[in-house]
C-alpha cells in the first residue's frame, strides 16, 4: 500500500481487472497527491457500476481532513 505518482498508471490499469481492482483501489486511496485522486475519479466515471460505490468511498476518504471531520489540529 505504498507508492508514488510513478505507480499510479499501473494501479489505474489494475482497476479494470476484476481480481485485482480492490487491492488497486485501496493502494490508490493511500497514495498522496493529485494523480491518484484523478485515477480514482476517472475510474468512478467509467468503471463497472457495481464497483463505483467502492471508488466513491475511496474518494470520500481522500477528502477527509482533520478540519473536515471537526477536529482541531
mmCIF file of N, CA, C and O in Angstrom:
data_model
loop_
_atom_site.group_PDB
_atom_site.id
_atom_site.type_symbol
_atom_site.label_atom_id
_atom_site.label_comp_id
_atom_site.label_asym_id
_atom_site.label_seq_id
_atom_site.Cartn_x
_atom_site.Cartn_y
_atom_site.Cartn_z
ATOM 1 N N UNK A 1 0.804 -1.202 0.000
ATOM 2 C CA UNK A 1 0.000 0.000 0.000
ATOM 3 C C UNK A 1 0.848 1.268 0.000
ATOM 4 O O UNK A 1 0.428 2.286 0.515
ATOM 5 N N UNK A 2 2.017 1.183 -0.554
ATOM 6 C CA UNK A 2 2.892 2.346 -0.589
ATOM 7 C C UNK A 2 3.323 2.582 -2.022
ATOM 8 O O UNK A 2 3.624 1.645 -2.754
ATOM 9 N N UNK A 3 3.361 3.818 -2.424
ATOM 10 C CA UNK A 3 3.800 4.145 -3.766
ATOM 11 C C UNK A 3 3.727 5.640 -3.970
ATOM 12 O O UNK A 3 3.353 6.391 -3.077
ATOM 13 N N UNK A 4 4.063 6.060 -5.161
ATOM 14 C CA UNK A 4 4.010 7.461 -5.517
ATOM 15 C C UNK A 4 3.363 7.623 -6.872
ATOM 16 O O UNK A 4 2.774 6.684 -7.417
ATOM 17 N N UNK A 5 3.513 8.817 -7.425
ATOM 18 C CA UNK A 5 2.910 9.109 -8.724
ATOM 19 C C UNK A 5 3.345 8.141 -9.815
ATOM 20 O O UNK A 5 2.571 7.851 -10.724
ATOM 21 N N UNK A 6 4.552 7.621 -9.697
ATOM 22 C CA UNK A 6 5.047 6.697 -10.720
ATOM 23 C C UNK A 6 4.271 5.385 -10.738
ATOM 24 O O UNK A 6 4.211 4.700 -11.761
ATOM 25 N N UNK A 7 3.633 5.024 -9.632
ATOM 26 C CA UNK A 7 2.857 3.777 -9.551
ATOM 27 C C UNK A 7 1.419 3.948 -10.018
ATOM 28 O O UNK A 7 0.738 2.963 -10.298
ATOM 29 N N UNK A 8 0.949 5.175 -10.131
ATOM 30 C CA UNK A 8 -0.459 5.435 -10.417
ATOM 31 C C UNK A 8 -0.927 4.846 -11.755
ATOM 32 O O UNK A 8 -1.979 4.204 -11.796
ATOM 33 N N UNK A 9 -0.217 5.032 -12.863
ATOM 34 C CA UNK A 9 -0.729 4.470 -14.127
ATOM 35 C C UNK A 9 -0.930 2.953 -14.084
ATOM 36 O O UNK A 9 -1.945 2.442 -14.573
ATOM 37 N N UNK A 10 -0.009 2.249 -13.476
ATOM 38 C CA UNK A 10 -0.135 0.792 -13.378
ATOM 39 C C UNK A 10 -1.323 0.418 -12.503
ATOM 40 O O UNK A 10 -2.123 -0.460 -12.845
ATOM 41 N N UNK A 11 -1.463 1.091 -11.365
ATOM 42 C CA UNK A 11 -2.577 0.807 -10.463
ATOM 43 C C UNK A 11 -3.913 1.173 -11.102
ATOM 44 O O UNK A 11 -4.902 0.460 -10.939
ATOM 45 N N UNK A 12 -3.945 2.282 -11.833
ATOM 46 C CA UNK A 12 -5.177 2.681 -12.522
ATOM 47 C C UNK A 12 -5.591 1.614 -13.531
ATOM 48 O O UNK A 12 -6.776 1.304 -13.660
ATOM 49 N N UNK A 13 -4.633 1.037 -14.220
ATOM 50 C CA UNK A 13 -4.943 -0.035 -15.170
ATOM 51 C C UNK A 13 -5.484 -1.265 -14.450
ATOM 52 O O UNK A 13 -6.370 -1.956 -14.960
ATOM 53 N N UNK A 14 -4.990 -1.531 -13.250
ATOM 54 C CA UNK A 14 -5.445 -2.691 -12.486
ATOM 55 C C UNK A 14 -6.875 -2.529 -11.979
ATOM 56 O O UNK A 14 -7.520 -3.511 -11.619
ATOM 57 N N UNK A 15 -7.391 -1.302 -11.965
ATOM 58 C CA UNK A 15 -8.777 -1.094 -11.561
ATOM 59 C C UNK A 15 -9.751 -1.767 -12.535
ATOM 60 O O UNK A 15 -10.915 -1.981 -12.208
ATOM 61 N N UNK A 16 -9.270 -2.123 -13.713
ATOM 62 C CA UNK A 16 -10.103 -2.802 -14.713
ATOM 63 C C UNK A 16 -10.084 -4.317 -14.553
ATOM 64 O O UNK A 16 -10.878 -5.010 -15.176
ATOM 65 N N UNK A 17 -9.187 -4.817 -13.725
ATOM 66 C CA UNK A 17 -9.047 -6.256 -13.507
ATOM 67 C C UNK A 17 -9.937 -6.674 -12.334
ATOM 68 O O UNK A 17 -9.739 -6.237 -11.205
ATOM 69 N N UNK A 18 -10.914 -7.532 -12.606
ATOM 70 C CA UNK A 18 -11.888 -7.919 -11.580
ATOM 71 C C UNK A 18 -11.239 -8.534 -10.339
ATOM 72 O O UNK A 18 -11.739 -8.360 -9.229
ATOM 73 N N UNK A 19 -10.146 -9.227 -10.505
ATOM 74 C CA UNK A 19 -9.497 -9.875 -9.362
ATOM 75 C C UNK A 19 -8.605 -8.936 -8.561
ATOM 76 O O UNK A 19 -8.384 -9.154 -7.370
ATOM 77 N N UNK A 20 -8.081 -7.904 -9.198
ATOM 78 C CA UNK A 20 -7.109 -7.027 -8.532
ATOM 79 C C UNK A 20 -7.630 -5.631 -8.229
ATOM 80 O O UNK A 20 -6.944 -4.854 -7.564
ATOM 81 N N UNK A 21 -8.829 -5.302 -8.699
ATOM 82 C CA UNK A 21 -9.302 -3.913 -8.582
ATOM 83 C C UNK A 21 -9.428 -3.433 -7.140
ATOM 84 O O UNK A 21 -9.148 -2.283 -6.850
ATOM 85 N N UNK A 22 -9.821 -4.293 -6.237
ATOM 86 C CA UNK A 22 -9.973 -3.860 -4.843
ATOM 87 C C UNK A 22 -8.617 -3.513 -4.228
ATOM 88 O O UNK A 22 -8.485 -2.495 -3.546
ATOM 89 N N UNK A 23 -7.611 -4.328 -4.471
ATOM 90 C CA UNK A 23 -6.265 -4.009 -3.971
ATOM 91 C C UNK A 23 -5.741 -2.728 -4.606
ATOM 92 O O UNK A 23 -5.125 -1.896 -3.924
ATOM 93 N N UNK A 24 -5.980 -2.557 -5.891
ATOM 94 C CA UNK A 24 -5.528 -1.345 -6.584
ATOM 95 C C UNK A 24 -6.238 -0.115 -6.022
ATOM 96 O O UNK A 24 -5.620 0.925 -5.799
ATOM 97 N N UNK A 25 -7.527 -0.235 -5.770
ATOM 98 C CA UNK A 25 -8.300 0.888 -5.215
ATOM 99 C C UNK A 25 -7.751 1.298 -3.856
ATOM 100 O O UNK A 25 -7.522 2.490 -3.590
ATOM 101 N N UNK A 26 -7.544 0.323 -2.991
ATOM 102 C CA UNK A 26 -7.041 0.628 -1.652
ATOM 103 C C UNK A 26 -5.640 1.237 -1.694
ATOM 104 O O UNK A 26 -5.307 2.101 -0.887
ATOM 105 N N UNK A 27 -4.843 0.786 -2.624
ATOM 106 C CA UNK A 27 -3.497 1.342 -2.762
ATOM 107 C C UNK A 27 -3.567 2.778 -3.254
ATOM 108 O O UNK A 27 -2.912 3.672 -2.709
ATOM 109 N N UNK A 28 -4.375 3.028 -4.275
ATOM 110 C CA UNK A 28 -4.526 4.398 -4.787
ATOM 111 C C UNK A 28 -5.080 5.328 -3.710
ATOM 112 O O UNK A 28 -4.680 6.495 -3.641
ATOM 113 N N UNK A 29 -5.961 4.825 -2.889
ATOM 114 C CA UNK A 29 -6.539 5.638 -1.818
ATOM 115 C C UNK A 29 -5.459 6.158 -0.874
ATOM 116 O O UNK A 29 -5.569 7.252 -0.333
ATOM 117 N N UNK A 30 -4.398 5.395 -0.701
ATOM 118 C CA UNK A 30 -3.350 5.746 0.259
ATOM 119 C C UNK A 30 -2.172 6.514 -0.344
ATOM 120 O O UNK A 30 -1.321 6.987 0.395
ATOM 121 N N UNK A 31 -2.127 6.626 -1.657
ATOM 122 C CA UNK A 31 -1.023 7.360 -2.293
ATOM 123 C C UNK A 31 -1.363 8.841 -2.289
ATOM 124 O O UNK A 31 -2.384 9.248 -2.849
ATOM 125 N N UNK A 32 -0.529 9.649 -1.668
ATOM 126 C CA UNK A 32 -0.816 11.086 -1.644
ATOM 127 C C UNK A 32 -0.631 11.712 -3.023
ATOM 128 O O UNK A 32 0.088 11.184 -3.870
ATOM 129 N N UNK A 33 -1.329 12.809 -3.227
ATOM 130 C CA UNK A 33 -1.150 13.567 -4.469
ATOM 131 C C UNK A 33 -2.369 13.534 -5.364
ATOM 132 O O UNK A 33 -3.294 12.746 -5.201
ATOM 133 N N UNK A 34 -2.336 14.416 -6.313
ATOM 134 C CA UNK A 34 -3.467 14.604 -7.229
ATOM 135 C C UNK A 34 -3.587 13.478 -8.251
ATOM 136 O O UNK A 34 -4.701 13.152 -8.686
ATOM 137 N N UNK A 35 -2.493 12.865 -8.643
ATOM 138 C CA UNK A 35 -2.540 11.825 -9.680
ATOM 139 C C UNK A 35 -3.401 10.645 -9.241
ATOM 140 O O UNK A 35 -4.210 10.131 -10.031
ATOM 141 N N UNK A 36 -3.272 10.219 -8.008
ATOM 142 C CA UNK A 36 -4.066 9.088 -7.535
ATOM 143 C C UNK A 36 -5.542 9.475 -7.407
ATOM 144 O O UNK A 36 -6.425 8.665 -7.701
ATOM 145 N N UNK A 37 -5.813 10.707 -7.008
ATOM 146 C CA UNK A 37 -7.203 11.171 -6.937
ATOM 147 C C UNK A 37 -7.822 11.179 -8.325
ATOM 148 O O UNK A 37 -8.952 10.715 -8.512
ATOM 149 N N UNK A 38 -7.089 11.690 -9.306
ATOM 150 C CA UNK A 38 -7.603 11.711 -10.687
ATOM 151 C C UNK A 38 -7.871 10.304 -11.202
ATOM 152 O O UNK A 38 -8.863 10.069 -11.894
ATOM 153 N N UNK A 39 -7.017 9.358 -10.871
ATOM 154 C CA UNK A 39 -7.213 7.973 -11.311
ATOM 155 C C UNK A 39 -8.487 7.388 -10.701
ATOM 156 O O UNK A 39 -9.262 6.717 -11.395
ATOM 157 N N UNK A 40 -8.724 7.648 -9.431
ATOM 158 C CA UNK A 40 -9.944 7.170 -8.780
ATOM 159 C C UNK A 40 -11.180 7.842 -9.362
ATOM 160 O O UNK A 40 -12.214 7.197 -9.581
ATOM 161 N N UNK A 41 -11.085 9.140 -9.629
ATOM 162 C CA UNK A 41 -12.208 9.868 -10.216
ATOM 163 C C UNK A 41 -12.544 9.335 -11.607
ATOM 164 O O UNK A 41 -13.724 9.139 -11.937
ATOM 165 N N UNK A 42 -11.531 9.093 -12.415
ATOM 166 C CA UNK A 42 -11.755 8.575 -13.765
ATOM 167 C C UNK A 42 -12.393 7.191 -13.716
ATOM 168 O O UNK A 42 -13.322 6.895 -14.481
ATOM 169 N N UNK A 43 -11.930 6.357 -12.814
ATOM 170 C CA UNK A 43 -12.488 5.011 -12.693
ATOM 171 C C UNK A 43 -13.934 5.067 -12.204
ATOM 172 O O UNK A 43 -14.770 4.268 -12.637
ATOM 173 N N UNK A 44 -14.234 6.006 -11.320
ATOM 174 C CA UNK A 44 -15.600 6.130 -10.809
ATOM 175 C C UNK A 44 -16.570 6.540 -11.910
ATOM 176 O O UNK A 44 -17.740 6.173 -11.888
ATOM 177 N N UNK A 45 -16.081 7.284 -12.884
ATOM 178 C CA UNK A 45 -16.930 7.723 -14.002
ATOM 179 C C UNK A 45 -17.121 6.632 -15.045
ATOM 180 O O UNK A 45 -18.174 6.545 -15.672
ATOM 181 N N UNK A 46 -16.117 5.803 -15.248
ATOM 182 C CA UNK A 46 -16.179 4.865 -16.368
ATOM 183 C C UNK A 46 -16.127 3.396 -15.978
ATOM 184 O O UNK A 46 -16.297 2.537 -16.832
ATOM 185 N N UNK A 47 -15.913 3.125 -14.707
ATOM 186 C CA UNK A 47 -15.776 1.737 -14.271
ATOM 187 C C UNK A 47 -17.109 1.017 -14.148
ATOM 188 O O UNK A 47 -18.169 1.614 -14.357
ATOM 189 N N UNK A 48 -17.062 -0.251 -13.806
ATOM 190 C CA UNK A 48 -18.290 -1.029 -13.646
ATOM 191 C C UNK A 48 -19.192 -0.426 -12.567
ATOM 192 O O UNK A 48 -18.718 -0.014 -11.511
ATOM 193 N N UNK A 49 -20.478 -0.393 -12.834
ATOM 194 C CA UNK A 49 -21.440 0.225 -11.915
ATOM 195 C C UNK A 49 -21.377 -0.392 -10.517
ATOM 196 O O UNK A 49 -21.476 0.326 -9.518
ATOM 197 N N UNK A 50 -21.185 -1.694 -10.436
ATOM 198 C CA UNK A 50 -21.189 -2.322 -9.109
ATOM 199 C C UNK A 50 -19.932 -2.002 -8.292
ATOM 200 O O UNK A 50 -19.916 -2.189 -7.084
ATOM 201 N N UNK A 51 -18.888 -1.492 -8.954
ATOM 202 C CA UNK A 51 -17.652 -1.134 -8.243
ATOM 203 C C UNK A 51 -17.601 0.357 -7.902
ATOM 204 O O UNK A 51 -16.795 0.781 -7.078
ATOM 205 N N UNK A 52 -18.466 1.150 -8.495
ATOM 206 C CA UNK A 52 -18.443 2.602 -8.269
ATOM 207 C C UNK A 52 -18.613 3.007 -6.813
ATOM 208 O O UNK A 52 -17.935 3.933 -6.358
ATOM 209 N N UNK A 53 -19.493 2.360 -6.049
ATOM 210 C CA UNK A 53 -19.592 2.757 -4.625
ATOM 211 C C UNK A 53 -18.266 2.612 -3.871
ATOM 212 O O UNK A 53 -17.953 3.412 -3.000
ATOM 213 N N UNK A 54 -17.486 1.622 -4.225
ATOM 214 C CA UNK A 54 -16.181 1.428 -3.587
ATOM 215 C C UNK A 54 -15.233 2.574 -3.951
ATOM 216 O O UNK A 54 -14.504 3.095 -3.098
ATOM 217 N N UNK A 55 -15.250 2.966 -5.216
ATOM 218 C CA UNK A 55 -14.401 4.071 -5.669
ATOM 219 C C UNK A 55 -14.834 5.381 -5.021
ATOM 220 O O UNK A 55 -13.995 6.189 -4.598
ATOM 221 N N UNK A 56 -16.139 5.592 -4.922
ATOM 222 C CA UNK A 56 -16.644 6.804 -4.281
ATOM 223 C C UNK A 56 -16.271 6.842 -2.804
ATOM 224 O O UNK A 56 -15.971 7.905 -2.265
ATOM 225 N N UNK A 57 -16.251 5.686 -2.166
ATOM 226 C CA UNK A 57 -15.813 5.620 -0.769
ATOM 227 C C UNK A 57 -14.346 6.038 -0.651
ATOM 228 O O UNK A 57 -13.975 6.790 0.252
ATOM 229 N N UNK A 58 -13.517 5.565 -1.554
ATOM 230 C CA UNK A 58 -12.099 5.950 -1.534
ATOM 231 C C UNK A 58 -11.946 7.450 -1.735
ATOM 232 O O UNK A 58 -11.123 8.090 -1.071
ATOM 233 N N UNK A 59 -12.733 8.019 -2.621
ATOM 234 C CA UNK A 59 -12.664 9.463 -2.843
ATOM 235 C C UNK A 59 -13.113 10.227 -1.598
ATOM 236 O O UNK A 59 -12.513 11.253 -1.254
ATOM 237 N N UNK A 60 -14.134 9.739 -0.917
ATOM 238 C CA UNK A 60 -14.553 10.384 0.341
ATOM 239 C C UNK A 60 -13.436 10.319 1.378
ATOM 240 O O UNK A 60 -13.169 11.298 2.074
ATOM 241 N N UNK A 61 -12.778 9.177 1.484
ATOM 242 C CA UNK A 61 -11.669 9.046 2.441
ATOM 243 C C UNK A 61 -10.553 10.026 2.119
ATOM 244 O O UNK A 61 -9.937 10.587 3.026
ATOM 245 N N UNK A 62 -10.287 10.220 0.846
ATOM 246 C CA UNK A 62 -9.210 11.141 0.455
ATOM 247 C C UNK A 62 -9.561 12.587 0.801
ATOM 248 O O UNK A 62 -8.675 13.408 0.996
ATOM 249 N N UNK A 63 -10.840 12.904 0.851
ATOM 250 C CA UNK A 63 -11.257 14.276 1.160
ATOM 251 C C UNK A 63 -11.281 14.557 2.660
ATOM 252 O O UNK A 63 -11.411 15.706 3.078
ATOM 253 N N UNK A 64 -11.201 13.517 3.480
ATOM 254 C CA UNK A 64 -11.252 13.706 4.928
ATOM 255 C C UNK A 64 -9.986 14.385 5.429
ATOM 256 O O UNK A 64 -8.878 13.956 5.130
ATOM 257 N N UNK A 65 -10.198 15.431 6.157
ATOM 258 C CA UNK A 65 -9.099 16.120 6.831
ATOM 259 C C UNK A 65 -9.511 16.322 8.281
ATOM 260 O O UNK A 65 -10.689 16.145 8.626
ATOM 261 N N UNK A 66 -8.599 16.692 9.098
ATOM 262 C CA UNK A 66 -8.921 16.958 10.487
ATOM 263 C C UNK A 66 -10.012 18.033 10.554
ATOM 264 O O UNK A 66 -10.975 17.929 11.308
ATOM 265 N N UNK A 67 -9.871 19.077 9.752
ATOM 266 C CA UNK A 67 -10.834 20.162 9.738
ATOM 267 C C UNK A 67 -12.202 19.679 9.266
ATOM 268 O O UNK A 67 -13.241 20.023 9.821
ATOM 269 N N UNK A 68 -12.210 18.835 8.222
ATOM 270 C CA UNK A 68 -13.467 18.347 7.651
ATOM 271 C C UNK A 68 -14.276 17.508 8.637
ATOM 272 O O UNK A 68 -15.498 17.507 8.593
ATOM 273 N N UNK A 69 -13.598 16.801 9.527
ATOM 274 C CA UNK A 69 -14.322 15.964 10.499
ATOM 275 C C UNK A 69 -14.493 16.661 11.847
ATOM 276 O O UNK A 69 -14.984 16.055 12.795
ATOM 277 N N UNK A 70 -14.095 17.940 11.911
ATOM 278 C CA UNK A 70 -14.330 18.717 13.117
ATOM 279 C C UNK A 70 -13.313 18.566 14.226
ATOM 280 O O UNK A 70 -13.614 18.837 15.381
ATOM 281 N N UNK A 71 -12.095 18.158 13.893
ATOM 282 C CA UNK A 71 -11.050 18.010 14.904
ATOM 283 C C UNK A 71 -10.064 19.165 14.739
ATOM 284 O O UNK A 71 -9.591 19.430 13.646
ATOM 285 N N UNK A 72 -9.785 19.827 15.846
ATOM 286 C CA UNK A 72 -8.809 20.923 15.796
ATOM 287 C C UNK A 72 -7.412 20.347 15.801
ATOM 288 O O UNK A 72 -7.128 19.394 16.510
ATOM 289 N N UNK A 73 -6.550 20.954 15.014
ATOM 290 C CA UNK A 73 -5.166 20.494 14.927
ATOM 291 C C UNK A 73 -4.403 20.783 16.180
ATOM 292 O O UNK A 73 -4.666 21.599 16.960
#
